Short mmCIF file of C-alpha atoms in Angstrom, two decimals:
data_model
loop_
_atom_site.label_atom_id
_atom_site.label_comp_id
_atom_site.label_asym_id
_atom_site.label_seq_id
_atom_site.Cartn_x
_atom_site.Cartn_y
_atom_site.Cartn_z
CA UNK O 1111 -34.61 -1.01 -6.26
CA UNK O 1112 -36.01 0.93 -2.74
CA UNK O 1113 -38.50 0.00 -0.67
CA UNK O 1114 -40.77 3.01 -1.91
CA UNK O 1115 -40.54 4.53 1.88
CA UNK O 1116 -37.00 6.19 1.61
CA UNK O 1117 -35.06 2.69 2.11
CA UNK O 1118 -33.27 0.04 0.26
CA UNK O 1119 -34.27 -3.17 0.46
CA UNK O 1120 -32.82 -5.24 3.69
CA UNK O 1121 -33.38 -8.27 6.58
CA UNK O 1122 -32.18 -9.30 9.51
CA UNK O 1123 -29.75 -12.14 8.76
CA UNK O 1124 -30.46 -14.14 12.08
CA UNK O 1125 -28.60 -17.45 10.62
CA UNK O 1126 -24.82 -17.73 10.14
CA UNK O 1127 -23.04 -19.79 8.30
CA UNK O 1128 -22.47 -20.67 4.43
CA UNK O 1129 -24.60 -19.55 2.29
CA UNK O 1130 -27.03 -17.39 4.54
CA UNK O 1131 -26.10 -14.40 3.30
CA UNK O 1132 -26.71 -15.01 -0.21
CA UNK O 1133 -30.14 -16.75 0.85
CA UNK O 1134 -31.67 -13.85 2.37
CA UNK O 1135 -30.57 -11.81 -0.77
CA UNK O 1136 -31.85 -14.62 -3.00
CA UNK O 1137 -35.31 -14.05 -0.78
CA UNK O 1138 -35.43 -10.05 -0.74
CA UNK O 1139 -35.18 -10.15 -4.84
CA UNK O 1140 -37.60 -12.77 -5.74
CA UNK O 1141 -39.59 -11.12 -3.00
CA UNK O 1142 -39.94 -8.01 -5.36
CA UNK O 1143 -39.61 -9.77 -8.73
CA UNK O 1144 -38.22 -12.40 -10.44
CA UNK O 1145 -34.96 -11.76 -12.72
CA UNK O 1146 -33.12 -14.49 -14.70
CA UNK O 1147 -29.84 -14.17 -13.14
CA UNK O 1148 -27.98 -11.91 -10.20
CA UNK O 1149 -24.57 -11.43 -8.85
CA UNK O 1150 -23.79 -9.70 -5.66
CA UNK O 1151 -20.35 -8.24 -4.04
CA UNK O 1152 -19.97 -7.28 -0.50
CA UNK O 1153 -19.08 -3.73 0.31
CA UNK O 1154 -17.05 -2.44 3.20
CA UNK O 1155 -18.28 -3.30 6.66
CA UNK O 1156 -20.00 -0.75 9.11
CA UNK O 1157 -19.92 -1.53 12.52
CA UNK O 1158 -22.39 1.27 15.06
CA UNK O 1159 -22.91 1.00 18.57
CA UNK O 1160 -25.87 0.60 19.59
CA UNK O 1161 -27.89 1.39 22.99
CA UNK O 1162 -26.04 -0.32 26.02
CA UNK O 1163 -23.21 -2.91 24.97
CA UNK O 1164 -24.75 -4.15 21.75
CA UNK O 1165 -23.05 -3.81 18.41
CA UNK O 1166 -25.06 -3.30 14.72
CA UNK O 1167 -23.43 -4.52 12.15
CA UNK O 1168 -24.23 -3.80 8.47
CA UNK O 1169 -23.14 -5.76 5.52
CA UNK O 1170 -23.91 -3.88 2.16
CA UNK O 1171 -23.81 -5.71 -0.59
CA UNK O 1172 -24.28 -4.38 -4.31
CA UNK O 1173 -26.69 -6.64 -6.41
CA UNK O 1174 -26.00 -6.23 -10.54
CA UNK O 1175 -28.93 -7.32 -12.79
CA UNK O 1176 -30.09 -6.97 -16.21
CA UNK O 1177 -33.80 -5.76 -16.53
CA UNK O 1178 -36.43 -3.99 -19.47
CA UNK O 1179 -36.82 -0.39 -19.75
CA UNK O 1180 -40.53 -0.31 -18.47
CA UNK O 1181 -39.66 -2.83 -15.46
CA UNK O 1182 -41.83 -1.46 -12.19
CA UNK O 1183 -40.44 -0.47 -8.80
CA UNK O 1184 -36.93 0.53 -10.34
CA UNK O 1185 -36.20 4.16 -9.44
CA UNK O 1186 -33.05 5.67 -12.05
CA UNK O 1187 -30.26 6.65 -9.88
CA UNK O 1188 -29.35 10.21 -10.96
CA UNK O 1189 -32.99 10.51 -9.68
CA UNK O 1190 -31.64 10.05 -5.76
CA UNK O 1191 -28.00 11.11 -6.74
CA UNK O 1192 -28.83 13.87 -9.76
CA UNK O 1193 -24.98 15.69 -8.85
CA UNK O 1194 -23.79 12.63 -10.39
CA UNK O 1195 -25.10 12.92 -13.89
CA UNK O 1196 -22.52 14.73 -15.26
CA UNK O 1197 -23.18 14.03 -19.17
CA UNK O 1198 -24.23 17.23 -20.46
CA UNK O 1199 -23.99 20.82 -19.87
CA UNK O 1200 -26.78 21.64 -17.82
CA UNK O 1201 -25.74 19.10 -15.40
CA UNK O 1202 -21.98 19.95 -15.32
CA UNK O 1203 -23.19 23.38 -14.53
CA UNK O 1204 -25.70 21.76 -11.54
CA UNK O 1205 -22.32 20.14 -10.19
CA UNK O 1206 -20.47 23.03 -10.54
CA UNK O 1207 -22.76 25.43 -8.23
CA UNK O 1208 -23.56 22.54 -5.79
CA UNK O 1209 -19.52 22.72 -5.55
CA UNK O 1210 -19.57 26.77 -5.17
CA UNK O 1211 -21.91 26.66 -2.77
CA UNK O 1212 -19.84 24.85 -0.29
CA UNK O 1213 -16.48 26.86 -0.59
CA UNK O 1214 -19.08 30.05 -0.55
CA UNK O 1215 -19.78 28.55 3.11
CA UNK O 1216 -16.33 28.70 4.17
CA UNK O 1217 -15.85 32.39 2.90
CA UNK O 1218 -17.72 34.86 1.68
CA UNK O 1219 -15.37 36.00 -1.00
CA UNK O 1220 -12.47 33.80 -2.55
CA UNK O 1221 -9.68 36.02 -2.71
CA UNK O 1222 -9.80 36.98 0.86
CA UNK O 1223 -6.42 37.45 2.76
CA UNK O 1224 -8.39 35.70 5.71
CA UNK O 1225 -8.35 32.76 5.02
CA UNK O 1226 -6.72 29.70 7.23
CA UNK O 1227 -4.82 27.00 5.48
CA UNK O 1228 -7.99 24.54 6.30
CA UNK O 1229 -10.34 27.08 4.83
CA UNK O 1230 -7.99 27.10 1.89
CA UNK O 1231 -7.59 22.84 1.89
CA UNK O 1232 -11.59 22.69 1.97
CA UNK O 1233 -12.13 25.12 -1.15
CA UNK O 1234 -9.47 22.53 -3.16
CA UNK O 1235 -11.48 19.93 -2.03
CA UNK O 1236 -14.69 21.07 -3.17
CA UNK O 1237 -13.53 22.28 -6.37
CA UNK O 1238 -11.97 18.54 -6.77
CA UNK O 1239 -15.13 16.57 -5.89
CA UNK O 1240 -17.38 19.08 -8.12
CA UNK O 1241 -15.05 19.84 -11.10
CA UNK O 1242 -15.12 23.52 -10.19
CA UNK O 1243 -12.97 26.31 -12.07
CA UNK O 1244 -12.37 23.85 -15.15
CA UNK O 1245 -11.32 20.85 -12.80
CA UNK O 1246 -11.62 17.23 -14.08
CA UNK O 1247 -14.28 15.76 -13.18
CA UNK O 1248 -13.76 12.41 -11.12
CA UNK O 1249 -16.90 9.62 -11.03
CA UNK O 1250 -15.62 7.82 -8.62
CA UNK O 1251 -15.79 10.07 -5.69
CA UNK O 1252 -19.90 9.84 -5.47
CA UNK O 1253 -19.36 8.62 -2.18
CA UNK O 1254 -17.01 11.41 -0.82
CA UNK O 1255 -19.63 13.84 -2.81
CA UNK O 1256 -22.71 12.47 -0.76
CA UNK O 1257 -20.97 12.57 2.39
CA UNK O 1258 -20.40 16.65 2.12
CA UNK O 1259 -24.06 17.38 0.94
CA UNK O 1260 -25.26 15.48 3.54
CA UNK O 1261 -23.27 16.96 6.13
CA UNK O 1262 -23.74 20.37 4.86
CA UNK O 1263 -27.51 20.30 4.54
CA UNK O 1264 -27.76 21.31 1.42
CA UNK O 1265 -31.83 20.61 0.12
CA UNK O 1266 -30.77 19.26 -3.56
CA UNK O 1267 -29.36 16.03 -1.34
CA UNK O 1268 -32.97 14.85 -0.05
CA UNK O 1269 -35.60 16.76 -2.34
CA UNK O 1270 -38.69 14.41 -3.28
CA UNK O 1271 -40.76 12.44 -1.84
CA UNK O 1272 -39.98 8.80 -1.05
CA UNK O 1273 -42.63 7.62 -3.11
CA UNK O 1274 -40.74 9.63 -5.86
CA UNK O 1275 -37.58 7.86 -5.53
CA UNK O 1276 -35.62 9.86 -2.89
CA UNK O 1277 -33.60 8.14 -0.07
CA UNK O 1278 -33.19 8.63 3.75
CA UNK O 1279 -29.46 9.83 4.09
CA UNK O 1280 -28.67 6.54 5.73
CA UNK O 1281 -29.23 4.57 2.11
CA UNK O 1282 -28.39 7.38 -0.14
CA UNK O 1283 -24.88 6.53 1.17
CA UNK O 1284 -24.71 3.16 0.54
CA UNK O 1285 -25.88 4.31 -2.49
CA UNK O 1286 -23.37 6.46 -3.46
CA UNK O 1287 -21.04 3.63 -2.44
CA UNK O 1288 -22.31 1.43 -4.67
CA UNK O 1289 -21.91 3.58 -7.40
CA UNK O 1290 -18.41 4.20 -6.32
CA UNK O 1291 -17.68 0.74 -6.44
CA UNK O 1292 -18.79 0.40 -9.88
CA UNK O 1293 -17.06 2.68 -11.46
CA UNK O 1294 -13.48 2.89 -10.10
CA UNK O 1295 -13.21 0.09 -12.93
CA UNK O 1296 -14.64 1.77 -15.60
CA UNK O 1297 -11.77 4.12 -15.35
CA UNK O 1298 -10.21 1.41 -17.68
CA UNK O 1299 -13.50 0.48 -19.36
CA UNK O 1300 -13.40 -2.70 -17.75
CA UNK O 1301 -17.15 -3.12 -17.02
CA UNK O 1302 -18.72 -5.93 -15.19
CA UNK O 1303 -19.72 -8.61 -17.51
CA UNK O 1304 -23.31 -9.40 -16.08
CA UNK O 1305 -24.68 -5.63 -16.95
CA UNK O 1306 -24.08 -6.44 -20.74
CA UNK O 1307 -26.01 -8.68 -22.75
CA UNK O 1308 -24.28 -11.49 -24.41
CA UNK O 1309 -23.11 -9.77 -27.60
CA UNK O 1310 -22.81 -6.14 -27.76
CA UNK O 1311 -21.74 -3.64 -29.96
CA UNK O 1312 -19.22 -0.61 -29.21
CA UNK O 1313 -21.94 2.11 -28.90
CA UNK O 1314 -23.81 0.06 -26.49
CA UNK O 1315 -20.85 -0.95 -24.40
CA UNK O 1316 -20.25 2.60 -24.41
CA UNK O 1317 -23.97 4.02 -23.91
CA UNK O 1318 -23.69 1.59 -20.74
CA UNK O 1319 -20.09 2.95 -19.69
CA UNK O 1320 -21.55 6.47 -20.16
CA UNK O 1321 -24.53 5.61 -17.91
CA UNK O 1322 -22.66 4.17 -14.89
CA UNK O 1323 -19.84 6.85 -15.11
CA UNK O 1324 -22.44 9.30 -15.55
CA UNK O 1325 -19.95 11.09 -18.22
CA UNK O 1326 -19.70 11.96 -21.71
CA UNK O 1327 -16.96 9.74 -23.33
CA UNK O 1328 -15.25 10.16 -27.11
CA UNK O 1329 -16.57 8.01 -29.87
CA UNK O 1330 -13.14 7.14 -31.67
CA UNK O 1331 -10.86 7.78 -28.29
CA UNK O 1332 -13.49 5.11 -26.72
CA UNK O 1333 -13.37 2.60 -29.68
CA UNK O 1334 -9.82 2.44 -29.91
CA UNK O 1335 -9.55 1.29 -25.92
CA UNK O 1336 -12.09 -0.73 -26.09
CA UNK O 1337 -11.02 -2.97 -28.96
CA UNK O 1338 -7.40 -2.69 -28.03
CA UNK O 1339 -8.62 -3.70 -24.36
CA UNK O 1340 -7.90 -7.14 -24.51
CA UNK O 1341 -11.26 -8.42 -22.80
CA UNK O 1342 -13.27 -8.22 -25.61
CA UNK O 1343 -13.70 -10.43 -28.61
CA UNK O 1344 -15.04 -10.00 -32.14
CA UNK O 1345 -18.09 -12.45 -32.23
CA UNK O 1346 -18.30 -12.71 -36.38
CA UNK O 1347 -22.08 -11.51 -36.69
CA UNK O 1348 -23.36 -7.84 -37.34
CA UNK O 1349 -26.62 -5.94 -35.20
CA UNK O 1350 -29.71 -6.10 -37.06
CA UNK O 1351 -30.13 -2.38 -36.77
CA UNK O 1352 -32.46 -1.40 -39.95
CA UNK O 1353 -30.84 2.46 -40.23
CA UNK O 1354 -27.34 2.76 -41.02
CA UNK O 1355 -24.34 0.25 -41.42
CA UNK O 1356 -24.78 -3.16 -39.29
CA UNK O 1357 -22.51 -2.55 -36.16
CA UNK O 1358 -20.04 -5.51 -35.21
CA UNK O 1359 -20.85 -7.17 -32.63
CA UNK O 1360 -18.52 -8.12 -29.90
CA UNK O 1361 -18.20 -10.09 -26.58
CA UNK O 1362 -16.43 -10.80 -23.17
CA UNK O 1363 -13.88 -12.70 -23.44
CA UNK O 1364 -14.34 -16.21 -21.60
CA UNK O 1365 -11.47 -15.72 -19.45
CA UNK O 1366 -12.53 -12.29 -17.88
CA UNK O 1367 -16.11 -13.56 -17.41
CA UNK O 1368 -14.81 -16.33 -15.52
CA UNK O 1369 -12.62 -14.21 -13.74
CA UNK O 1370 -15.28 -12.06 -12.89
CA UNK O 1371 -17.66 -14.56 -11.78
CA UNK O 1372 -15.04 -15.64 -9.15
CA UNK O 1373 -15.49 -11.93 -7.97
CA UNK O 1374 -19.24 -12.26 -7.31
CA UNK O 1375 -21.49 -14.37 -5.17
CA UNK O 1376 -24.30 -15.56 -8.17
CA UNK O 1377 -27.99 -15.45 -7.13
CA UNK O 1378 -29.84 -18.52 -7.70
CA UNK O 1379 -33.23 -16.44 -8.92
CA UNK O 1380 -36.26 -18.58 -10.20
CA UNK O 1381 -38.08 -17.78 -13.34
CA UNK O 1382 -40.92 -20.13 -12.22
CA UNK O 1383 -42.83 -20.84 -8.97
CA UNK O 1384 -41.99 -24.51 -9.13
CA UNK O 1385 -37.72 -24.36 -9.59
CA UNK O 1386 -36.02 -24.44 -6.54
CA UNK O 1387 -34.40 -21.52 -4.89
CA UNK O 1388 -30.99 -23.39 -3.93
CA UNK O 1389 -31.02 -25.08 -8.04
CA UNK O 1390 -27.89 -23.74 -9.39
CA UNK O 1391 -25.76 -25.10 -12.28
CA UNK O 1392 -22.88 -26.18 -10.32
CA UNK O 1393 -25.65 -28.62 -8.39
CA UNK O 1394 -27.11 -29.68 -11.97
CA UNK O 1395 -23.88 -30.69 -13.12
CA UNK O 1396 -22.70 -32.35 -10.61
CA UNK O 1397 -23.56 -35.83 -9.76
CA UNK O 1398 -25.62 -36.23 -6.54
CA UNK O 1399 -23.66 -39.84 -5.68
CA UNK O 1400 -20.48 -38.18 -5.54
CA UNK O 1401 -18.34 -36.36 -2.45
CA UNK O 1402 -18.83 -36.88 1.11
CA UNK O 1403 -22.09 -33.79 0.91
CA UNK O 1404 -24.37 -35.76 -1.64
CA UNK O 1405 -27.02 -36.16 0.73
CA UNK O 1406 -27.28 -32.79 2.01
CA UNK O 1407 -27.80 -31.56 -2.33
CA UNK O 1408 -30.18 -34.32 -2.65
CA UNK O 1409 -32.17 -32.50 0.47
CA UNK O 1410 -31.23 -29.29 -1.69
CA UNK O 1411 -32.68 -30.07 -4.75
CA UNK O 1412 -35.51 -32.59 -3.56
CA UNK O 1413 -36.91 -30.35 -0.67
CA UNK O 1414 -38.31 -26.77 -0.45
CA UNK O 1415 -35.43 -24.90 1.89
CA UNK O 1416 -36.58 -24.18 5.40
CA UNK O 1417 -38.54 -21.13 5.65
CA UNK O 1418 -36.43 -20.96 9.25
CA UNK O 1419 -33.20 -19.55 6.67
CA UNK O 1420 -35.64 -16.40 5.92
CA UNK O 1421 -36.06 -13.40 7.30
CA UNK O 1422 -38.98 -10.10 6.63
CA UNK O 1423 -37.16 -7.41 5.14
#
């Protein structure tokens, strides 16, 4: 989701305290749309200085939803970061020459006797972020990758217009981080369970694996680690695909859903104008005479919240 002028969507969190954070979140989503359900992890810290003595701090966090195909003011990824598709030919070759042009900006010619040791470090580099020369080809490093085409200068970092879906090179890079973040697990095709719906079959798990890694995976290879995985159970029922053989379908396991949730900060996002922002299961379940805070989640769940907790993005 951007801001459709080269940003991503942010505020000014001007309240501290428990559960501010996730408020202003809560407020720049439904601000946008409305989506059943949210999670959010925070991603490393940056820390600026700004003019005089005063510090900016920034604190990214990744938001993982579940939308339709033809929901507006959702811009595809690979669209800002298109180096990172790497799931068919044409786009391993894109990588590849992105990569070549780097090391040809250290040296003109690759077998040249004068070249220093750094000169000689960088071109390994490169050909390790880009897959050059045959090299593996790693998805987690988008953020190392967006850090060298920005400071390079390459044009295929920023083409587009903002409109289009490009990004200032400020947000591109949390971008990239985000994407990062995402898929150092995939690596052993644990995926985060709220970008799945809740039954699945292998080719969709995979189909979503292959989207966020931005690689082709094997069929059978893929199959056999999934099922053998451990996190995923058999569910008993069959797709209702009309072509070909019913696919099982299959499901997280409760105890790495739990797990997971325990990993995230869950978005209280309302379908309807009328259900309250702060309305969460853990409040519905609980009873409001118990514990020494019952008054403050009767305020919670009686009262609008104070516009004072929100900020303009």
């Amino acid at each position: 989701m951007t801001d459709t002028r080269g940003g991503l969507p942010k505020a000014v969190l001007e309240h501290t305290g428990a559960g501010a954070i996730a408020a202003v979140l809560e407020s720049l989503l439904t601000r946008q749309r409305r989506f059943p359900a949210a999670n959010a992890e925070q991603l490393p810290v940056r820390v600026t200085q700004a003019d005089g003595a005063a510090r900016i701090v920034e604190i990214p966090h990744l938001v993982t939803t579940r939308m339709s195909l033809d929901e507006p003011g959702w811009v595809p990824c690979y669209d800002i970061l298109p180096w990172e598709n790497h799931r068919s030919e044409t786009d391993i070759e894109q990588a590849s020459y992105l990569g070549a042009q780097l090391m040809y900006k250290t040296a003109a010619d690759a077998t040249s006797p004068d070249l220093t040791p750094e000169q000689l470090l960088h071109r390994r580099r490169m050909g390790i972020l880009f897959a050059v020369n045959g090299r593996t080809w790693r998805p987690e490093l988008a953020t190392e990758r967006c850090a060298i085409l920005d400071q390079a200068g390459l044009p295929e970092a920023g083409q587009g217009s903002p409109l289009a879906g490009s990004l200032i090179p400020e947000c591109r890079h949390w971008l990239a981080s985000a994407l990062s973040h995402l898929r150092r697990p995939l690596r052993s095709l644990s995926m985060p369970a709220e970008l799945m719906p809740d039954r699945f079959t292998i080719p969709q798990f995979q189909a979503a694996a292959e989207g966020l890694l931005g690689q082709a995976l094997d069929k059978q290879v893929f199959r056999r680690n999934a099922i053998n995985s451990g996190f995923l159970e058999d569910t008993g029922g069959h797709s209702d695909e009309v072509a070909g053989r019913p696919a099982k379908l299959f499901r997280f396991r409760i105890d790495f859903t739990v797990a997971r949730s325990m990993q995230t900060m869950p978005l209280a996002l309302p379908l309807a104008d009328g259900l309250a922002r702060y309305e969460t299961i853990d409040l519905l379940l609980k009873p409001l005479g118990d514990g020494p805070h019952s008054d403050r989640e009767k305020t919670t769940r009686n009262s609008p919240p104070d516009p004072g907790t929100e900020t303009d993005p």
